[in-house]
C-alpha atoms as a printed R data frame, in Angstrom:
    type eleno elety resid chain resno       x       y        z
1   ATOM     1    CA   UNK     A     1 235.527 178.208  -39.272
2   ATOM     2    CA   UNK     A     2 232.932 178.009  -41.927
3   ATOM     3    CA   UNK     A     3 231.306 174.643  -42.382
4   ATOM     4    CA   UNK     A     4 229.896 173.935  -45.744
5   ATOM     5    CA   UNK     A     5 227.194 171.317  -45.912
6   ATOM     6    CA   UNK     A     6 225.943 169.792  -49.098
7   ATOM     7    CA   UNK     A     7 222.447 168.488  -49.365
8   ATOM     8    CA   UNK     A     8 221.734 166.089  -52.168
9   ATOM     9    CA   UNK     A     9 218.226 166.387  -53.474
10  ATOM    10    CA   UNK     A    10 216.925 163.183  -54.934
11  ATOM    11    CA   UNK     A    11 214.279 163.722  -57.535
12  ATOM    12    CA   UNK     A    12 212.254 160.692  -58.401
13  ATOM    13    CA   UNK     A    13 212.176 159.961  -62.082
14  ATOM    14    CA   UNK     A    14 208.541 159.787  -63.134
15  ATOM    15    CA   UNK     A    15 209.392 157.928  -66.312
16  ATOM    16    CA   UNK     A    16 209.456 154.404  -64.823
17  ATOM    17    CA   UNK     A    17 206.146 154.965  -63.015
18  ATOM    18    CA   UNK     A    18 204.550 156.300  -66.192
19  ATOM    19    CA   UNK     A    19 205.929 153.387  -68.137
20  ATOM    20    CA   UNK     A    20 204.537 150.921  -65.621
21  ATOM    21    CA   UNK     A    21 201.159 152.619  -65.734
22  ATOM    22    CA   UNK     A    22 201.208 152.511  -69.508
23  ATOM    23    CA   UNK     A    23 201.883 148.763  -69.582
24  ATOM    24    CA   UNK     A    24 199.411 147.957  -66.786
25  ATOM    25    CA   UNK     A    25 196.874 147.091  -69.472
26  ATOM    26    CA   UNK     A    26 199.152 144.277  -70.662
27  ATOM    27    CA   UNK     A    27 199.479 142.632  -67.242
28  ATOM    28    CA   UNK     A    28 196.153 140.849  -67.425
29  ATOM    29    CA   UNK     A    29 196.202 137.251  -68.615
30  ATOM    30    CA   UNK     A    30 193.099 137.760  -70.740
31  ATOM    31    CA   UNK     A    31 194.630 140.714  -72.534
32  ATOM    32    CA   UNK     A    32 197.899 138.941  -73.284
33  ATOM    33    CA   UNK     A    33 196.131 135.801  -74.496
34  ATOM    34    CA   UNK     A    34 193.854 137.852  -76.755
35  ATOM    35    CA   UNK     A    35 196.728 139.866  -78.185
36  ATOM    36    CA   UNK     A    36 198.784 136.742  -78.876
37  ATOM    37    CA   UNK     A    37 195.929 135.086  -80.797
38  ATOM    38    CA   UNK     A    38 195.230 138.307  -82.680
39  ATOM    39    CA   UNK     A    39 198.925 138.694  -83.554
40  ATOM    40    CA   UNK     A    40 198.890 135.148  -84.973
41  ATOM    41    CA   UNK     A    41 196.035 136.018  -87.333
42  ATOM    42    CA   UNK     A    42 197.668 139.323  -88.287
43  ATOM    43    CA   UNK     A    43 200.787 137.384  -89.329
44  ATOM    44    CA   UNK     A    44 198.594 135.067  -91.394
45  ATOM    45    CA   UNK     A    45 196.862 138.050  -93.003
46  ATOM    46    CA   UNK     A    46 200.174 139.640  -93.969
47  ATOM    47    CA   UNK     A    47 202.079 136.530  -95.073
48  ATOM    48    CA   UNK     A    48 199.171 134.237  -95.942
49  ATOM    49    CA   UNK     A    49 199.380 134.553  -99.747
50  ATOM    50    CA   UNK     A    50 203.114 133.711  -99.597
51  ATOM    51    CA   UNK     A    51 202.651 130.869  -97.097
52  ATOM    52    CA   UNK     A    52 199.882 129.204  -99.096
53  ATOM    53    CA   UNK     A    53 201.303 125.999 -100.627
54  ATOM    54    CA   UNK     A    54 198.894 126.050 -103.598
55  ATOM    55    CA   UNK     A    55 196.809 128.457 -105.595
56  ATOM    56    CA   UNK     A    56 193.431 128.520 -103.782
57  ATOM    57    CA   UNK     A    57 191.622 128.456 -107.164
58  ATOM    58    CA   UNK     A    58 193.720 125.673 -108.675
59  ATOM    59    CA   UNK     A    59 191.917 122.374 -109.199
60  ATOM    60    CA   UNK     A    60 193.553 118.963 -109.038
61  ATOM    61    CA   UNK     A    61 192.708 115.276 -109.238
62  ATOM    62    CA   UNK     A    62 192.842 114.976 -105.440
63  ATOM    63    CA   UNK     A    63 189.085 115.196 -104.984
64  ATOM    64    CA   UNK     A    64 187.656 115.536 -101.502
65  ATOM    65    CA   UNK     A    65 190.678 114.042  -99.760
66  ATOM    66    CA   UNK     A    66 191.081 114.191  -95.962
67  ATOM    67    CA   UNK     A    67 194.092 115.901  -94.353
68  ATOM    68    CA   UNK     A    68 197.361 114.366  -95.455
69  ATOM    69    CA   UNK     A    69 201.017 115.292  -95.811
70  ATOM    70    CA   UNK     A    70 200.397 116.829  -99.210
71  ATOM    71    CA   UNK     A    71 197.278 118.740  -98.143
72  ATOM    72    CA   UNK     A    72 197.359 119.513  -94.432
73  ATOM    73    CA   UNK     A    73 193.672 120.484  -94.277
74  ATOM    74    CA   UNK     A    74 192.441 118.256  -97.084
75  ATOM    75    CA   UNK     A    75 190.905 119.196 -100.421
76  ATOM    76    CA   UNK     A    76 187.519 120.253 -101.714
77  ATOM    77    CA   UNK     A    77 185.216 118.501 -104.135
78  ATOM    78    CA   UNK     A    78 187.139 120.012 -107.042
79  ATOM    79    CA   UNK     A    79 190.574 119.241 -105.597
80  ATOM    80    CA   UNK     A    80 191.308 122.739 -104.229
81  ATOM    81    CA   UNK     A    81 193.551 123.009 -101.170
82  ATOM    82    CA   UNK     A    82 191.578 124.090  -98.076
83  ATOM    83    CA   UNK     A    83 194.645 125.390  -96.213
84  ATOM    84    CA   UNK     A    84 195.517 127.726  -99.081
85  ATOM    85    CA   UNK     A    85 191.965 129.073  -99.183
86  ATOM    86    CA   UNK     A    86 192.015 129.842  -95.462
87  ATOM    87    CA   UNK     A    87 195.459 131.445  -95.554
88  ATOM    88    CA   UNK     A    88 194.562 133.662  -98.496
89  ATOM    89    CA   UNK     A    89 191.141 134.528  -97.043
90  ATOM    90    CA   UNK     A    90 192.473 135.735  -93.680
91  ATOM    91    CA   UNK     A    91 193.586 139.063  -95.123
92  ATOM    92    CA   UNK     A    92 190.141 140.007  -96.399
93  ATOM    93    CA   UNK     A    93 188.515 139.213  -93.063
94  ATOM    94    CA   UNK     A    94 190.891 141.370  -91.049
95  ATOM    95    CA   UNK     A    95 190.949 144.220  -93.575
96  ATOM    96    CA   UNK     A    96 187.168 144.546  -93.534
97  ATOM    97    CA   UNK     A    97 186.988 144.202  -89.745
98  ATOM    98    CA   UNK     A    98 189.628 146.754  -88.826
99  ATOM    99    CA   UNK     A    99 188.809 149.215  -91.621
100 ATOM   100    CA   UNK     A   100 185.139 149.243  -90.619
101 ATOM   101    CA   UNK     A   101 186.157 149.566  -86.962
102 ATOM   102    CA   UNK     A   102 188.380 152.576  -87.644
103 ATOM   103    CA   UNK     A   103 185.785 154.375  -89.778
104 ATOM   104    CA   UNK     A   104 182.906 153.701  -87.383
105 ATOM   105    CA   UNK     A   105 184.964 154.733  -84.348
106 ATOM   106    CA   UNK     A   106 186.059 157.965  -86.027
107 ATOM   107    CA   UNK     A   107 182.438 158.847  -86.851
108 ATOM   108    CA   UNK     A   108 181.195 157.965  -83.371
109 ATOM   109    CA   UNK     A   109 183.909 160.059  -81.690
110 ATOM   110    CA   UNK     A   110 183.367 163.042  -83.977
111 ATOM   111    CA   UNK     A   111 179.584 163.099  -83.624
112 ATOM   112    CA   UNK     A   112 179.171 161.772  -80.079
113 ATOM   113    CA   UNK     A   113 181.796 163.904  -78.359
114 ATOM   114    CA   UNK     A   114 180.802 167.024  -80.312
115 ATOM   115    CA   UNK     A   115 177.147 166.588  -79.401
116 ATOM   116    CA   UNK     A   116 177.874 166.004  -75.726
117 ATOM   117    CA   UNK     A   117 180.365 168.840  -75.305
118 ATOM   118    CA   UNK     A   118 178.786 171.567  -77.452
119 ATOM   119    CA   UNK     A   119 175.191 171.043  -76.309
120 ATOM   120    CA   UNK     A   120 172.292 173.217  -77.442
121 ATOM   121    CA   UNK     A   121 171.207 173.128  -81.093
122 ATOM   122    CA   UNK     A   122 174.304 171.190  -82.158
123 ATOM   123    CA   UNK     A   123 173.424 168.469  -79.657
124 ATOM   124    CA   UNK     A   124 169.847 168.290  -80.940
125 ATOM   125    CA   UNK     A   125 170.880 167.994  -84.596
126 ATOM   126    CA   UNK     A   126 173.648 165.462  -83.997
127 ATOM   127    CA   UNK     A   127 171.471 163.392  -81.649
128 ATOM   128    CA   UNK     A   128 168.705 163.288  -84.278
129 ATOM   129    CA   UNK     A   129 171.257 162.121  -86.844
130 ATOM   130    CA   UNK     A   130 172.435 159.389  -84.459
131 ATOM   131    CA   UNK     A   131 168.881 158.247  -83.815
132 ATOM   132    CA   UNK     A   132 168.179 157.996  -87.556
133 ATOM   133    CA   UNK     A   133 171.219 155.786  -88.181
134 ATOM   134    CA   UNK     A   134 170.505 153.840  -85.009
135 ATOM   135    CA   UNK     A   135 167.248 152.447  -86.391
136 ATOM   136    CA   UNK     A   136 168.634 151.617  -89.845
137 ATOM   137    CA   UNK     A   137 169.185 147.837  -90.035
138 ATOM   138    CA   UNK     A   138 172.773 147.332  -91.103
139 ATOM   139    CA   UNK     A   139 172.797 143.824  -92.529
140 ATOM   140    CA   UNK     A   140 169.673 144.182  -94.740
141 ATOM   141    CA   UNK     A   141 171.035 147.490  -96.066
142 ATOM   142    CA   UNK     A   142 174.311 145.793  -96.984
143 ATOM   143    CA   UNK     A   143 172.410 143.025  -98.769
144 ATOM   144    CA   UNK     A   144 170.422 145.569 -100.786
145 ATOM   145    CA   UNK     A   145 173.529 147.565 -101.727
146 ATOM   146    CA   UNK     A   146 175.442 144.424 -102.630
147 ATOM   147    CA   UNK     A   147 172.613 143.291 -104.902
148 ATOM   148    CA   UNK     A   148 172.787 146.549 -106.913
149 ATOM   149    CA   UNK     A   149 176.568 146.901 -107.088
150 ATOM   150    CA   UNK     A   150 178.435 144.587 -109.417
151 ATOM   151    CA   UNK     A   151 181.793 144.619 -107.647
152 ATOM   152    CA   UNK     A   152 181.221 144.255 -103.910
153 ATOM   153    CA   UNK     A   153 184.800 144.399 -102.740
154 ATOM   154    CA   UNK     A   154 186.160 144.591  -99.221
155 ATOM   155    CA   UNK     A   155 186.326 148.400  -99.228
156 ATOM   156    CA   UNK     A   156 182.643 148.789 -100.136
157 ATOM   157    CA   UNK     A   157 181.533 146.280  -97.510
158 ATOM   158    CA   UNK     A   158 183.699 147.934  -94.860
159 ATOM   159    CA   UNK     A   159 182.335 151.383  -95.738
160 ATOM   160    CA   UNK     A   160 178.701 150.239  -95.546
161 ATOM   161    CA   UNK     A   161 179.285 148.440  -92.245
162 ATOM   162    CA   UNK     A   162 180.973 151.560  -90.821
163 ATOM   163    CA   UNK     A   163 178.120 153.834  -91.939
164 ATOM   164    CA   UNK     A   164 175.526 151.625  -90.271
165 ATOM   165    CA   UNK     A   165 177.357 150.816  -87.026
166 ATOM   166    CA   UNK     A   166 178.696 154.112  -85.647
167 ATOM   167    CA   UNK     A   167 175.459 155.397  -84.059
168 ATOM   168    CA   UNK     A   168 175.537 153.177  -80.964
169 ATOM   169    CA   UNK     A   169 179.057 154.261  -80.066
170 ATOM   170    CA   UNK     A   170 178.143 157.897  -80.633
171 ATOM   171    CA   UNK     A   171 175.281 157.636  -78.143
172 ATOM   172    CA   UNK     A   172 177.565 156.141  -75.503
173 ATOM   173    CA   UNK     A   173 180.249 158.776  -76.041
174 ATOM   174    CA   UNK     A   174 177.687 161.584  -75.901
175 ATOM   175    CA   UNK     A   175 176.448 160.359  -72.523
176 ATOM   176    CA   UNK     A   176 179.997 160.073  -71.154
177 ATOM   177    CA   UNK     A   177 180.901 163.523  -72.466
178 ATOM   178    CA   UNK     A   178 177.847 165.060  -70.804
179 ATOM   179    CA   UNK     A   179 179.117 163.741  -67.468
180 ATOM   180    CA   UNK     A   180 182.582 165.238  -68.066
181 ATOM   181    CA   UNK     A   181 181.825 168.639  -69.551
182 ATOM   182    CA   UNK     A   182 181.168 170.297  -66.171
183 ATOM   183    CA   UNK     A   183 183.980 168.747  -64.198
184 ATOM   184    CA   UNK     A   184 186.312 171.031  -62.284
185 ATOM   185    CA   UNK     A   185 189.336 170.505  -64.490
186 ATOM   186    CA   UNK     A   186 187.277 171.282  -67.605
187 ATOM   187    CA   UNK     A   187 185.963 174.467  -66.019
188 ATOM   188    CA   UNK     A   188 189.508 175.375  -65.018
189 ATOM   189    CA   UNK     A   189 190.635 174.899  -68.608
190 ATOM   190    CA   UNK     A   190 187.844 177.208  -69.786
191 ATOM   191    CA   UNK     A   191 188.805 179.783  -67.180
192 ATOM   192    CA   UNK     A   192 192.404 179.810  -68.402
193 ATOM   193    CA   UNK     A   193 191.218 180.601  -71.928
194 ATOM   194    CA   UNK     A   194 191.905 177.290  -73.657
195 ATOM   195    CA   UNK     A   195 190.131 176.799  -76.948
196 ATOM   196    CA   UNK     A   196 187.256 174.360  -77.350
197 ATOM   197    CA   UNK     A   197 189.122 171.899  -79.562
198 ATOM   198    CA   UNK     A   198 192.058 171.864  -77.133
199 ATOM   199    CA   UNK     A   199 189.765 171.140  -74.180
200 ATOM   200    CA   UNK     A   200 188.136 168.301  -76.113
201 ATOM   201    CA   UNK     A   201 191.435 166.773  -77.246
202 ATOM   202    CA   UNK     A   202 193.500 167.164  -74.079
203 ATOM   203    CA   UNK     A   203 190.950 167.298  -71.237
204 ATOM   204    CA   UNK     A   204 187.937 165.223  -72.323
205 ATOM   205    CA   UNK     A   205 189.257 162.670  -74.805
206 ATOM   206    CA   UNK     A   206 191.867 161.071  -72.482
207 ATOM   207    CA   UNK     A   207 189.046 160.150  -70.091
208 ATOM   208    CA   UNK     A   208 187.117 158.486  -72.924
209 ATOM   209    CA   UNK     A   209 189.980 156.313  -74.136
210 ATOM   210    CA   UNK     A   210 188.699 153.101  -72.581
211 ATOM   211    CA   UNK     A   211 185.156 153.616  -73.890
212 ATOM   212    CA   UNK     A   212 186.477 154.360  -77.380
213 ATOM   213    CA   UNK     A   213 188.733 151.289  -77.330
214 ATOM   214    CA   UNK     A   214 185.917 149.036  -76.169
215 ATOM   215    CA   UNK     A   215 183.617 150.376  -78.876
216 ATOM   216    CA   UNK     A   216 186.311 149.852  -81.499
217 ATOM   217    CA   UNK     A   217 186.774 146.203  -80.538
218 ATOM   218    CA   UNK     A   218 183.024 145.617  -80.567
219 ATOM   219    CA   UNK     A   219 182.703 147.185  -84.016
220 ATOM   220    CA   UNK     A   220 185.528 145.021  -85.366
221 ATOM   221    CA   UNK     A   221 183.764 141.882  -84.118
222 ATOM   222    CA   UNK     A   222 180.479 143.016  -85.704
223 ATOM   223    CA   UNK     A   223 182.168 143.845  -89.019
224 ATOM   224    CA   UNK     A   224 183.978 140.497  -89.229
225 ATOM   225    CA   UNK     A   225 180.834 138.528  -88.484
226 ATOM   226    CA   UNK     A   226 178.830 140.635  -90.967
227 ATOM   227    CA   UNK     A   227 181.325 140.061  -93.780
228 ATOM   228    CA   UNK     A   228 181.466 136.311  -93.115
229 ATOM   229    CA   UNK     A   229 177.671 136.172  -93.011
230 ATOM   230    CA   UNK     A   230 177.384 137.994  -96.340
231 ATOM   231    CA   UNK     A   231 179.856 135.615  -97.953
232 ATOM   232    CA   UNK     A   232 178.174 132.568  -96.430
233 ATOM   233    CA   UNK     A   233 174.742 133.460  -97.783
234 ATOM   234    CA   UNK     A   234 176.251 134.263 -101.190
235 ATOM   235    CA   UNK     A   235 175.576 138.013 -101.235
236 ATOM   236    CA   UNK     A   236 179.229 139.064 -101.365
237 ATOM   237    CA   UNK     A   237 181.586 138.259 -104.217
238 ATOM   238    CA   UNK     A   238 182.115 134.498 -103.903
239 ATOM   239    CA   UNK     A   239 185.172 134.616 -106.162
240 ATOM   240    CA   UNK     A   240 187.025 136.574 -103.458
241 ATOM   241    CA   UNK     A   241 188.334 134.197 -100.815
242 ATOM   242    CA   UNK     A   242 187.585 134.644  -97.143
243 ATOM   243    CA   UNK     A   243 186.423 132.301  -94.394
244 ATOM   244    CA   UNK     A   244 182.757 132.894  -95.279
245 ATOM   245    CA   UNK     A   245 183.433 131.920  -98.901
246 ATOM   246    CA   UNK     A   246 184.964 128.635  -97.747
247 ATOM   247    CA   UNK     A   247 181.856 127.915  -95.693
248 ATOM   248    CA   UNK     A   248 179.615 128.910  -98.637
249 ATOM   249    CA   UNK     A   249 181.229 126.384 -101.001
250 ATOM   250    CA   UNK     A   250 181.247 123.716  -98.285
251 ATOM   251    CA   UNK     A   251 177.544 124.210  -97.631
252 ATOM   252    CA   UNK     A   252 176.707 124.357 -101.343
253 ATOM   253    CA   UNK     A   253 178.458 121.032 -102.008
254 ATOM   254    CA   UNK     A   254 176.945 119.340  -98.923
255 ATOM   255    CA   UNK     A   255 180.251 118.775  -97.205
256 ATOM   256    CA   UNK     A   256 178.543 117.758  -93.982
257 ATOM   257    CA   UNK     A   257 176.444 115.091  -95.704
258 ATOM   258    CA   UNK     A   258 179.557 113.728  -97.410
259 ATOM   259    CA   UNK     A   259 181.485 113.593  -94.137
260 ATOM   260    CA   UNK     A   260 184.063 116.134  -95.345
261 ATOM   261    CA   UNK     A   261 184.508 117.783  -91.961
262 ATOM   262    CA   UNK     A   262 187.910 119.163  -92.927
263 ATOM   263    CA   UNK     A   263 186.202 121.463  -95.434
264 ATOM   264    CA   UNK     A   264 184.272 123.584  -92.901
265 ATOM   265    CA   UNK     A   265 185.734 122.867  -89.427
266 ATOM   266    CA   UNK     A   266 189.025 124.819  -89.925
267 ATOM   267    CA   UNK     A   267 187.190 127.938  -91.112
268 ATOM   268    CA   UNK     A   268 184.781 127.681  -88.177
269 ATOM   269    CA   UNK     A   269 187.665 127.330  -85.734
270 ATOM   270    CA   UNK     A   270 189.364 130.400  -87.192
271 ATOM   271    CA   UNK     A   271 186.170 132.449  -86.722
272 ATOM   272    CA   UNK     A   272 185.792 131.206  -83.144
273 ATOM   273    CA   UNK     A   273 189.432 131.877  -82.255
274 ATOM   274    CA   UNK     A   274 189.427 135.386  -83.705
275 ATOM   275    CA   UNK     A   275 186.168 136.221  -81.936
276 ATOM   276    CA   UNK     A   276 187.585 134.842  -78.684
277 ATOM   277    CA   UNK     A   277 190.752 136.921  -79.056
278 ATOM   278    CA   UNK     A   278 188.821 140.149  -79.586
279 ATOM   279    CA   UNK     A   279 186.472 139.321  -76.708
280 ATOM   280    CA   UNK     A   280 189.431 138.693  -74.367
281 ATOM   281    CA   UNK     A   281 190.914 142.047  -75.335
282 ATOM   282    CA   UNK     A   282 187.564 143.678  -74.612
283 ATOM   283    CA   UNK     A   283 187.433 141.957  -71.203
284 ATOM   284    CA   UNK     A   284 190.961 143.235  -70.510
285 ATOM   285    CA   UNK     A   285 189.857 146.772  -71.309
286 ATOM   286    CA   UNK     A   286 186.915 146.416  -68.902
287 ATOM   287    CA   UNK     A   287 189.211 145.192  -66.120
288 ATOM   288    CA   UNK     A   288 191.672 148.004  -66.813
289 ATOM   289    CA   UNK     A   289 188.922 150.609  -66.562
290 ATOM   290    CA   UNK     A   290 187.047 149.092  -63.606
291 ATOM   291    CA   UNK     A   291 189.404 147.959  -60.797
292 ATOM   292    CA   UNK     A   292 186.593 145.959  -59.154
293 ATOM   293    CA   UNK     A   293 186.673 143.529  -62.094
294 ATOM   294    CA   UNK     A   294 190.381 142.822  -61.753
295 ATOM   295    CA   UNK     A   295 191.455 139.412  -60.522
296 ATOM   296    CA   UNK     A   296 194.865 138.729  -59.067
297 ATOM   297    CA   UNK     A   297 197.011 136.407  -61.197
298 ATOM   298    CA   UNK     A   298 196.822 132.881  -59.839
299 ATOM   299    CA   UNK     A   299 194.169 133.730  -57.303
300 ATOM   300    CA   UNK     A   300 191.850 130.880  -56.446
301 ATOM   301    CA   UNK     A   301 188.162 131.404  -56.972
302 ATOM   302    CA   UNK     A   302 187.382 129.166  -53.962
303 ATOM   303    CA   UNK     A   303 185.979 131.182  -51.113
304 ATOM   304    CA   UNK     A   304 187.967 130.498  -47.975
305 ATOM   305    CA   UNK     A   305 186.004 130.773  -44.734
306 ATOM   306    CA   UNK     A   306 187.946 131.808  -41.685
307 ATOM   307    CA   UNK     A   307 186.799 131.383  -38.109
308 ATOM   308    CA   UNK     A   308 186.727 134.770  -36.523
309 ATOM   309    CA   UNK     A   309 187.651 135.707  -32.968
310 ATOM   310    CA   UNK     A   310 184.989 138.299  -32.451
311 ATOM   311    CA   UNK     A   311 182.586 137.190  -29.661
312 ATOM   312    CA   UNK     A   312 178.978 136.908  -30.752
313 ATOM   313    CA   UNK     A   313 176.110 137.519  -28.304
314 ATOM   314    CA   UNK     A   314 173.397 134.926  -28.892
315 ATOM   315    CA   UNK     A   315 169.894 136.002  -27.873
316 ATOM   316    CA   UNK     A   316 166.913 133.677  -27.972
317 ATOM   317    CA   UNK     A   317 166.499 130.548  -30.081
318 ATOM   318    CA   UNK     A   318 166.965 126.863  -29.306
319 ATOM   319    CA   UNK     A   319 170.731 127.027  -29.748
320 ATOM   320    CA   UNK     A   320 171.174 129.238  -26.747
321 ATOM   321    CA   UNK     A   321 174.231 128.023  -24.773
322 ATOM   322    CA   UNK     A   322 173.885 126.680  -21.269
323 ATOM   323    CA   UNK     A   323 174.720 129.174  -18.492
324 ATOM   324    CA   UNK     A   324 177.989 128.583  -16.611
325 ATOM   325    CA   UNK     A   325 177.879 126.320  -13.553
326 ATOM   326    CA   UNK     A   326 179.481 128.897  -11.250
327 ATOM   327    CA   UNK     A   327 178.433 132.325  -10.070
328 ATOM   328    CA   UNK     A   328 180.659 135.139  -11.238
329 ATOM   329    CA   UNK     A   329 182.096 137.266   -8.437
330 ATOM   330    CA   UNK     A   330 183.068 140.913   -8.812
331 ATOM   331    CA   UNK     A   331 186.431 141.498   -7.195
332 ATOM   332    CA   UNK     A   332 186.972 144.928   -5.652
333 ATOM   333    CA   UNK     A   333 190.290 145.816   -4.154
334 ATOM   334    CA   UNK     A   334 193.924 144.948   -4.687
335 ATOM   335    CA   UNK     A   335 194.793 141.506   -5.942
336 ATOM   336    CA   UNK     A   336 195.891 139.065   -3.254
337 ATOM   337    CA   UNK     A   337 198.961 136.897   -3.159
338 ATOM   338    CA   UNK     A   338 198.697 133.272   -4.287
339 ATOM   339    CA   UNK     A   339 197.368 131.051   -1.479
340 ATOM   340    CA   UNK     A   340 195.906 134.034    0.484
341 ATOM   341    CA   UNK     A   341 192.074 134.062    0.777
342 ATOM   342    CA   UNK     A   342 190.256 136.950   -0.922
343 ATOM   343    CA   UNK     A   343 187.917 139.467    0.629
344 ATOM   344    CA   UNK     A   344 184.786 137.650   -0.514
345 ATOM   345    CA   UNK     A   345 185.910 134.553    1.400
346 ATOM   346    CA   UNK     A   346 186.859 136.623    4.462
347 ATOM   347    CA   UNK     A   347 183.370 138.152    4.523
């Protein structure tokens, strides 16, 4: 009689594990907090001009009024609504920051990875180009360009910031690529006949993702602060609203001396919150890349000392314990019954 047995083979679906690994970056509290704050400002940048209750350039007879029901963040010296200026100016800040970050990151990846992987004369030429741009001061160059160009819009400022801020990231990526170009899996890819661009895209670049992301976030922070600084010192177009323009007009009209705190405090808080959000995202990237920096959710930072059970031999010193009051006896032979004298007593 033939017996037929059926064996069910269970194949684990790798999709859930890959999905969990992909969302591991979002598990950190710092990352989620940073992304939530950043998402709030992105919503303001997209819908700010429609959410603004007034025209940011419109003047009124409500001169230098504190926050009220009609003007939630008060008015300026000419009766302009501060909330409308901040809502409308959010878009320009984020556009310059992220556009400069994308352009600078693309240049740093193209030049840094190419120099590190190709080596030889290409590495020498590209490294010399990186060193030249590395010593060019970005902010003074932007001030000079802005003084010669009549219309210094967001696109021009973002382009200049990107051209002067990609060199540092390129140097970091070149060093990381040099450490990866001779790894076993890269040599195996060469041995199988894969092309150079395919090795760079599919073998080297995935291992540089965290470094590229961290450099992108740092460039965005630098670009946002540079644009606000240019507007605050009056180099950029002051007729174009952003948070730096609000601070420029507040400083020009001596808002602090007049006690009009509502004119400059909201813009300063927005700058601090956006910088904090981007910094938290950067910290989350560092913890995702380096497991030693990860902290368990809800873990206490208090160091708990536990008394161990391992005996410690103390030698010398004043804290040496007193010797026992009895003489230890080595027992040789079978154990005796309770109440029966041992051999040492019999002897």
